[in-house]
Coordinates of C-alpha atoms and ligand atoms in Angstrom, one line a residue:
M26 CA -0.1 0.0 -0.3
T27 CA 1.5 3.3 -0.8
Q28 CA 0.7 4.9 2.6
D29 CA 3.8 8.2 1.7
T30 CA 1.1 9.3 -0.8
H31 CA -2.3 8.6 0.8
K32 CA -4.7 11.7 1.1
R33 CA -6.2 11.4 4.2
L34 CA -10.1 11.5 3.6
V35 CA -12.2 14.7 5.0
I36 CA -14.9 14.3 2.1
P37 CA -18.7 13.3 3.6
G38 CA -18.0 9.6 2.3
P39 CA -16.3 7.1 1.7
V40 CA -14.5 8.4 5.2
E41 CA -10.8 7.7 6.4
V42 CA -10.7 4.1 7.5
R43 CA -8.4 3.2 10.4
R44 CA -5.7 0.8 9.5
E45 CA -6.9 -1.5 12.1
V46 CA -10.4 -1.8 10.4
L47 CA -8.7 -1.9 7.1
E48 CA -6.5 -4.9 7.9
A49 CA -9.3 -6.9 9.4
Q50 CA -10.5 -7.7 5.6
T51 CA -7.3 -9.3 5.4
A52 CA -8.5 -12.2 7.6
W53 CA -8.6 -15.9 5.7
M54 CA -11.5 -16.3 3.2
I55 CA -14.5 -18.2 5.0
G56 CA -17.1 -20.2 3.0
H57 CA -20.6 -18.8 4.3
R58 CA -22.7 -21.5 4.4
G59 CA -20.1 -23.0 7.1
A60 CA -20.2 -22.2 11.0
A61 CA -17.6 -19.9 11.4
F62 CA -19.7 -17.4 9.0
S63 CA -22.8 -18.5 10.9
D64 CA -20.8 -17.0 14.7
L65 CA -19.6 -13.8 12.9
F66 CA -23.0 -13.3 11.5
A67 CA -24.7 -13.7 15.0
R68 CA -21.8 -11.4 16.5
L69 CA -22.4 -8.8 14.2
Q70 CA -26.2 -9.2 14.5
N71 CA -26.0 -9.0 18.2
K72 CA -23.6 -5.9 18.1
L73 CA -25.8 -4.0 15.1
K74 CA -28.3 -4.6 17.2
Q75 CA -27.1 -2.5 20.0
A76 CA -26.0 0.1 17.6
F77 CA -29.3 1.0 16.1
L78 CA -31.1 0.7 19.3
T79 CA -33.4 -2.1 18.4
N80 CA -34.2 -5.1 19.3
S81 CA -36.0 -6.3 16.5
R82 CA -33.2 -7.0 13.3
V83 CA -30.5 -5.4 11.2
I84 CA -30.9 -7.0 7.8
V85 CA -27.3 -6.7 6.1
S86 CA -26.9 -6.3 2.1
G87 CA -23.9 -6.5 -0.2
S88 CA -24.4 -3.4 -1.6
S89 CA -24.4 0.2 -1.3
G90 CA -26.9 2.5 0.8
T91 CA -28.7 3.3 -2.6
G92 CA -29.8 -0.6 -2.7
L93 CA -31.4 -0.3 0.7
W94 CA -33.4 2.9 -1.0
E95 CA -34.9 0.8 -3.6
G96 CA -35.8 -2.3 -0.9
A97 CA -37.6 0.3 1.3
S98 CA -39.3 1.7 -1.0
R99 CA -40.9 -1.6 -2.9
C100 CA -41.6 -3.3 0.2
C101 CA -43.4 -0.7 2.3
I102 CA -45.4 1.0 -0.1
R103 CA -48.2 -0.9 -1.4
D104 CA -49.4 -0.5 -5.3
D105 CA -52.8 1.3 -4.6
H106 CA -51.2 3.9 -2.4
K107 CA -48.7 6.5 -2.1
A108 CA -45.8 7.7 -0.4
L109 CA -44.7 11.0 1.0
H110 CA -41.5 12.2 0.5
L111 CA -39.3 15.1 2.2
V112 CA -36.9 16.8 -0.2
G113 CA -34.6 18.8 0.5
G114 CA -31.2 18.2 -1.2
A115 CA -29.7 15.6 -3.3
F116 CA -30.1 12.3 -1.6
S117 CA -33.3 12.8 -0.5
D118 CA -34.4 14.2 -4.3
R119 CA -32.6 10.7 -5.7
W120 CA -34.6 8.7 -3.3
A121 CA -37.9 10.2 -4.1
K122 CA -37.0 9.3 -8.1
I123 CA -35.9 5.6 -7.2
S124 CA -39.5 5.1 -5.6
Q125 CA -41.0 6.9 -8.8
S126 CA -38.8 4.3 -10.9
N127 CA -40.0 1.4 -9.0
G128 CA -43.8 2.2 -9.7
K129 CA -44.7 3.9 -6.9
Q130 CA -47.2 6.9 -6.0
V131 CA -45.2 9.6 -4.4
D132 CA -45.9 13.2 -3.2
V133 CA -43.2 15.4 -2.4
L134 CA -43.0 17.8 0.5
E135 CA -40.3 20.1 -1.2
V136 CA -38.3 22.8 0.9
E137 CA -35.4 24.9 -0.5
W138 CA -31.6 23.1 -0.6
G139 CA -30.6 24.2 3.1
Q140 CA -33.3 23.9 5.0
G141 CA -34.9 21.3 7.0
F142 CA -38.3 19.8 7.8
T143 CA -40.4 21.0 10.7
P144 CA -43.0 18.6 12.6
E145 CA -45.7 20.9 12.0
M146 CA -44.4 21.3 8.1
V147 CA -44.9 16.9 8.2
A148 CA -48.2 16.9 10.2
E149 CA -49.4 19.5 7.6
A150 CA -48.2 17.4 4.4
L151 CA -50.0 14.3 6.0
R152 CA -53.3 15.5 5.7
N153 CA -53.1 14.9 2.0
G154 CA -52.8 10.9 2.8
P155 CA -53.3 8.2 3.8
Y156 CA -49.8 7.5 3.2
D157 CA -48.2 4.4 3.4
A158 CA -44.6 5.5 4.3
V159 CA -43.6 9.0 5.1
C160 CA -39.3 8.5 3.5
V161 CA -36.9 10.9 5.4
V162 CA -33.4 11.8 5.1
H163 CA -31.9 12.0 8.8
N164 CA -29.3 13.8 7.8
E165 CA -29.2 15.0 4.0
T166 CA -25.2 15.0 3.3
S167 CA -25.3 17.1 0.0
T168 CA -26.7 20.2 2.5
G169 CA -25.1 19.9 6.1
V170 CA -29.0 19.9 7.4
T171 CA -29.9 17.5 10.4
N172 CA -33.7 17.1 10.1
P173 CA -35.3 16.9 13.9
L174 CA -35.9 13.6 13.7
K175 CA -37.0 12.2 16.8
E176 CA -40.5 15.2 16.6
I177 CA -41.2 13.9 12.9
A178 CA -41.3 10.6 14.0
E179 CA -44.4 11.7 16.8
V180 CA -45.9 13.3 14.1
V181 CA -45.7 10.3 11.7
H182 CA -47.3 7.8 14.3
Q183 CA -50.3 9.7 14.4
H184 CA -51.1 8.1 11.6
E185 CA -51.5 4.3 12.2
E186 CA -50.8 2.8 8.6
T187 CA -48.1 4.9 8.0
L188 CA -44.5 3.4 8.3
L189 CA -41.3 6.0 8.6
L190 CA -38.5 5.0 6.6
V191 CA -35.1 6.4 7.3
D192 CA -32.2 7.4 5.7
T193 CA -29.6 7.3 8.2
V194 CA -26.4 6.8 5.7
S195 CA -24.2 10.2 6.9
S196 CA -25.9 9.8 10.8
F197 CA -25.8 6.3 11.9
L198 CA -23.1 6.5 14.5
G199 CA -22.5 10.3 14.3
A200 CA -25.9 11.6 15.2
E201 CA -28.1 10.5 18.0
L202 CA -30.5 7.9 16.6
R203 CA -33.1 5.4 18.8
V204 CA -34.3 3.2 16.6
D205 CA -37.2 1.3 18.8
D206 CA -37.6 4.8 20.9
W207 CA -38.7 6.9 18.2
G208 CA -40.5 4.5 16.3
V209 CA -38.7 4.4 13.0
D210 CA -39.7 1.3 10.8
V211 CA -36.7 1.2 8.5
A212 CA -33.4 2.9 9.4
L213 CA -30.8 2.0 6.4
T214 CA -27.4 3.0 6.5
S215 CA -24.4 2.5 4.4
S216 CA -20.9 1.6 5.6
Q217 CA -18.6 4.1 4.2
K218 CA -20.1 7.8 6.0
A219 CA -20.4 8.1 9.7
F220 CA -19.5 4.2 10.4
G221 CA -16.4 4.7 9.4
L222 CA -16.2 1.5 7.1
P223 CA -14.8 0.8 3.6
P224 CA -17.9 1.1 1.2
G225 CA -19.9 -2.1 0.1
I226 CA -22.0 -3.2 2.8
A227 CA -25.0 -1.8 3.6
F228 CA -27.0 -2.4 6.7
A229 CA -31.4 -1.9 7.6
A230 CA -33.0 -1.8 11.1
V231 CA -36.4 -3.4 10.1
S232 CA -39.8 -3.4 12.4
D233 CA -42.1 -5.9 12.4
R234 CA -44.9 -3.5 10.8
V235 CA -42.5 -3.6 7.7
L236 CA -42.5 -7.0 7.3
E237 CA -46.1 -7.4 8.0
R238 CA -46.5 -4.9 5.0
A239 CA -44.3 -6.5 2.5
A240 CA -45.9 -9.6 2.9
Q241 CA -49.0 -7.6 1.1
I242 CA -46.9 -6.6 -1.7
P243 CA -46.4 -9.5 -4.4
H244 CA -43.6 -8.1 -6.8
R245 CA -40.7 -6.8 -3.8
G246 CA -38.0 -8.6 -6.4
Y247 CA -35.5 -10.5 -4.6
Y248 CA -32.3 -9.3 -3.8
F249 CA -33.6 -6.3 -1.5
D250 CA -36.8 -8.4 -0.3
F251 CA -36.9 -7.6 3.1
I252 CA -38.8 -10.9 3.7
E253 CA -36.3 -13.1 2.2
L254 CA -33.3 -11.2 4.1
D255 CA -35.2 -11.6 7.3
K256 CA -35.7 -15.2 6.5
S257 CA -32.0 -16.0 6.0
L258 CA -31.2 -13.4 8.8
Q259 CA -32.9 -16.1 11.5
K260 CA -30.4 -18.5 10.3
N261 CA -27.4 -16.2 10.8
N262 CA -27.3 -16.2 6.7
T263 CA -27.8 -14.0 4.1
P264 CA -29.5 -15.0 0.9
S265 CA -26.6 -14.6 -1.5
T266 CA -23.0 -14.6 -0.9
P267 CA -22.4 -11.5 1.2
P268 CA -19.3 -9.0 1.2
I269 CA -17.2 -11.3 3.9
A270 CA -14.0 -9.1 4.0
L271 CA -16.2 -6.4 4.9
M272 CA -18.3 -8.0 7.5
F273 CA -14.9 -8.7 9.5
A274 CA -14.1 -5.2 9.3
G275 CA -18.0 -4.2 10.5
D276 CA -16.8 -6.9 13.3
K277 CA -13.8 -5.0 14.3
Q278 CA -15.2 -1.5 14.1
L279 CA -18.7 -2.2 16.2
D280 CA -16.3 -3.7 18.8
D281 CA -14.4 0.0 19.1
I282 CA -17.4 1.9 18.5
L283 CA -19.5 0.1 21.4
A284 CA -16.6 0.2 23.6
E285 CA -16.4 3.8 22.9
G286 CA -20.0 4.3 23.6
L287 CA -22.7 5.7 21.2
E288 CA -23.4 9.0 23.3
N289 CA -19.7 9.5 23.7
R290 CA -19.3 9.4 19.8
W291 CA -22.4 11.7 19.3
K292 CA -20.8 14.1 21.6
R293 CA -17.7 13.8 19.8
H294 CA -19.2 14.8 16.5
L295 CA -21.3 17.7 18.1
Q296 CA -18.1 19.0 19.4
M297 CA -16.4 18.6 16.4
R298 CA -19.7 20.3 14.8
D299 CA -19.6 23.0 16.9
R300 CA -15.4 23.7 16.5
T301 CA -16.6 24.0 13.1
I302 CA -19.2 26.2 13.0
A303 CA -16.9 29.0 15.4
W304 CA -14.1 28.2 12.7
A305 CA -16.3 29.4 9.7
E306 CA -17.8 32.3 11.5
Q307 CA -14.3 33.4 12.2
Q308 CA -12.9 33.6 8.9
G309 CA -15.8 35.3 7.7
L310 CA -17.6 32.7 5.7
G311 CA -21.4 32.0 6.2
L312 CA -23.4 28.5 7.1
F313 CA -25.6 27.4 4.6
A314 CA -27.9 25.3 7.3
P315 CA -30.3 27.4 9.5
E316 CA -29.1 27.0 12.9
G317 CA -30.7 23.9 14.9
F318 CA -30.7 22.2 11.8
R319 CA -26.7 21.8 11.6
S320 CA -25.4 18.4 11.3
P321 CA -23.2 17.0 13.7
T322 CA -21.2 14.9 10.9
V323 CA -20.9 17.6 8.1
T324 CA -20.8 21.4 8.3
A325 CA -21.8 23.0 4.5
V326 CA -20.1 26.3 4.4
A327 CA -21.5 29.0 2.6
N328 CA -18.9 30.1 0.2
T329 CA -19.6 34.4 0.9
R330 CA -16.0 35.0 0.3
N331 CA -16.0 33.5 -3.3
V332 CA -13.3 31.5 -2.1
D333 CA -11.8 29.7 -5.2
V334 CA -12.6 25.8 -4.4
E335 CA -10.7 23.8 -6.8
E336 CA -7.6 25.6 -5.8
M337 CA -8.2 25.4 -1.8
A338 CA -8.5 21.4 -2.9
K339 CA -5.1 21.6 -4.8
F340 CA -3.9 23.3 -1.7
M341 CA -5.2 20.9 0.9
S342 CA -4.0 18.1 -1.4
G343 CA -0.7 19.5 -0.9
K344 CA -1.0 19.3 3.3
G345 CA -2.0 16.0 2.8
F346 CA -6.1 15.7 2.6
T347 CA -8.6 15.5 -0.1
I348 CA -11.5 17.9 0.6
D349 CA -15.2 18.7 -0.3
K350 CA -15.6 21.1 -3.3
G351 CA -19.5 21.3 -2.5
Y352 CA -22.3 18.5 -4.3
G353 CA -24.6 18.8 -6.8
K354 CA -26.2 22.2 -7.4
V355 CA -24.4 24.0 -4.8
K356 CA -20.8 22.6 -5.5
G357 CA -18.8 25.9 -5.2
K358 CA -21.2 28.2 -3.7
T359 CA -21.0 26.0 -0.5
F360 CA -18.2 23.7 0.5
R361 CA -18.4 20.8 3.3
I362 CA -16.1 20.0 6.2
A363 CA -16.7 16.7 7.0
H364 CA -16.4 15.4 10.5
M365 CA -17.9 12.0 10.5
G366 CA -16.8 8.6 10.9
D367 CA -13.3 8.1 13.5
M368 CA -12.5 11.5 12.6
Q369 CA -10.9 12.7 16.1
P370 CA -10.9 16.7 17.1
E371 CA -6.8 16.7 16.4
M372 CA -7.4 16.2 13.0
L373 CA -10.2 18.2 12.5
E374 CA -7.7 21.1 14.0
E375 CA -5.2 20.3 11.0
V376 CA -7.6 20.4 8.5
L377 CA -9.1 23.9 9.7
A378 CA -5.2 25.3 10.4
G379 CA -4.7 24.1 6.8
L380 CA -7.9 25.7 5.2
G381 CA -7.1 28.7 7.4
E382 CA -3.4 29.2 6.1
F383 CA -5.1 29.0 2.6
L384 CA -7.8 31.4 3.7
G385 CA -4.4 33.9 4.4
S386 CA -5.6 34.1 8.1
Ligands
PLP404 C1 -24.5 9.2 0.3 C2 -25.6 9.1 0.8 C3 -26.4 8.3 -0.3 C4 -26.0 7.2 -1.0 O1 -25.2 5.9 -0.4 P1 -24.5 4.9 -1.5 O2 -23.9 4.3 0.1 O3 -23.5 5.7 -1.7 O4 -25.8 4.2 -2.2 C5 -27.8 8.3 0.5 N1 -28.2 9.0 1.4 C6 -27.6 10.1 2.0 C7 -27.4 10.8 2.8 C8 -25.7 9.9 1.9 O5 -25.4 10.9 2.2

């Protein structure tokens, strides 16, 4: 490995992965129909349930998070019913389009990019129901907005038939998330963001309600069918060959995360967020997300000083970092400082010092 030329990742996914976690992937391969694998799966399942704070189940998928978007939409939205998608950035927009491309009827509740959703807005939109599901992106990575999921969940729970489907790709293990306490039906995530793993494996906490709903839907596909995944899961297995090396890495990473403690991990991310906000303000830069909605895992800086983000990225590359230049239609108008995964405050200080040097302070 050419460690000397490696530029540490400060982008909002894939994130920097610790060497011990990378190395866990190099263990001898095992067959997925043998006892060693079912032990691994059971261990992982137990830790994943602790990490999602759920007693139900956490399905494991050999895909990126996008696959589980498709699975959640197909397993939860019946053909003659509709879903409400909350859209305020690139990822929430894409999920709504994926539901539609799977033939689902979708209503969209939209805010400007950079804004978040209040429970009142959701309550109002739910009057146009009934909805089979409300689809929310907890942390909109493209805009640095975290939505008030606990409060939104309370509003959704007023409607008994409505499942709450949540994309926690860049919030799981970075922002407070309590699947059972908050009554989240699907909490899906990828590996390569706040989880701090390499890409290629995805996870979703899935409620009993979801499996009951899925049983009423005839054409759910196969690869992302939650019923099929759950059947295998009960035997500590997966329907098709899983990404075993990534599961080794996840096993190791979850040990370290649970040792750190979920609450400590959430706190560390909030501290890094607050530090990043204070730094941006000192630099005379703006913040794209309004107060109260600012993400613990990624700060979208409003580029009010018209900083040349290409030049800034080149400069930071010289310092040994890969940084972000903004995403989608707000690229350049914003740039994002990721502080997710296993990033520690010391590394964030190095990043901010480098950026400060570029900005001439
Ligand atoms: C990155 C991201 C996705 C897409 O995940 P993949 O693992 O790349 O499929 C979805 N939602 C959010 C919020 C993201 O940040």
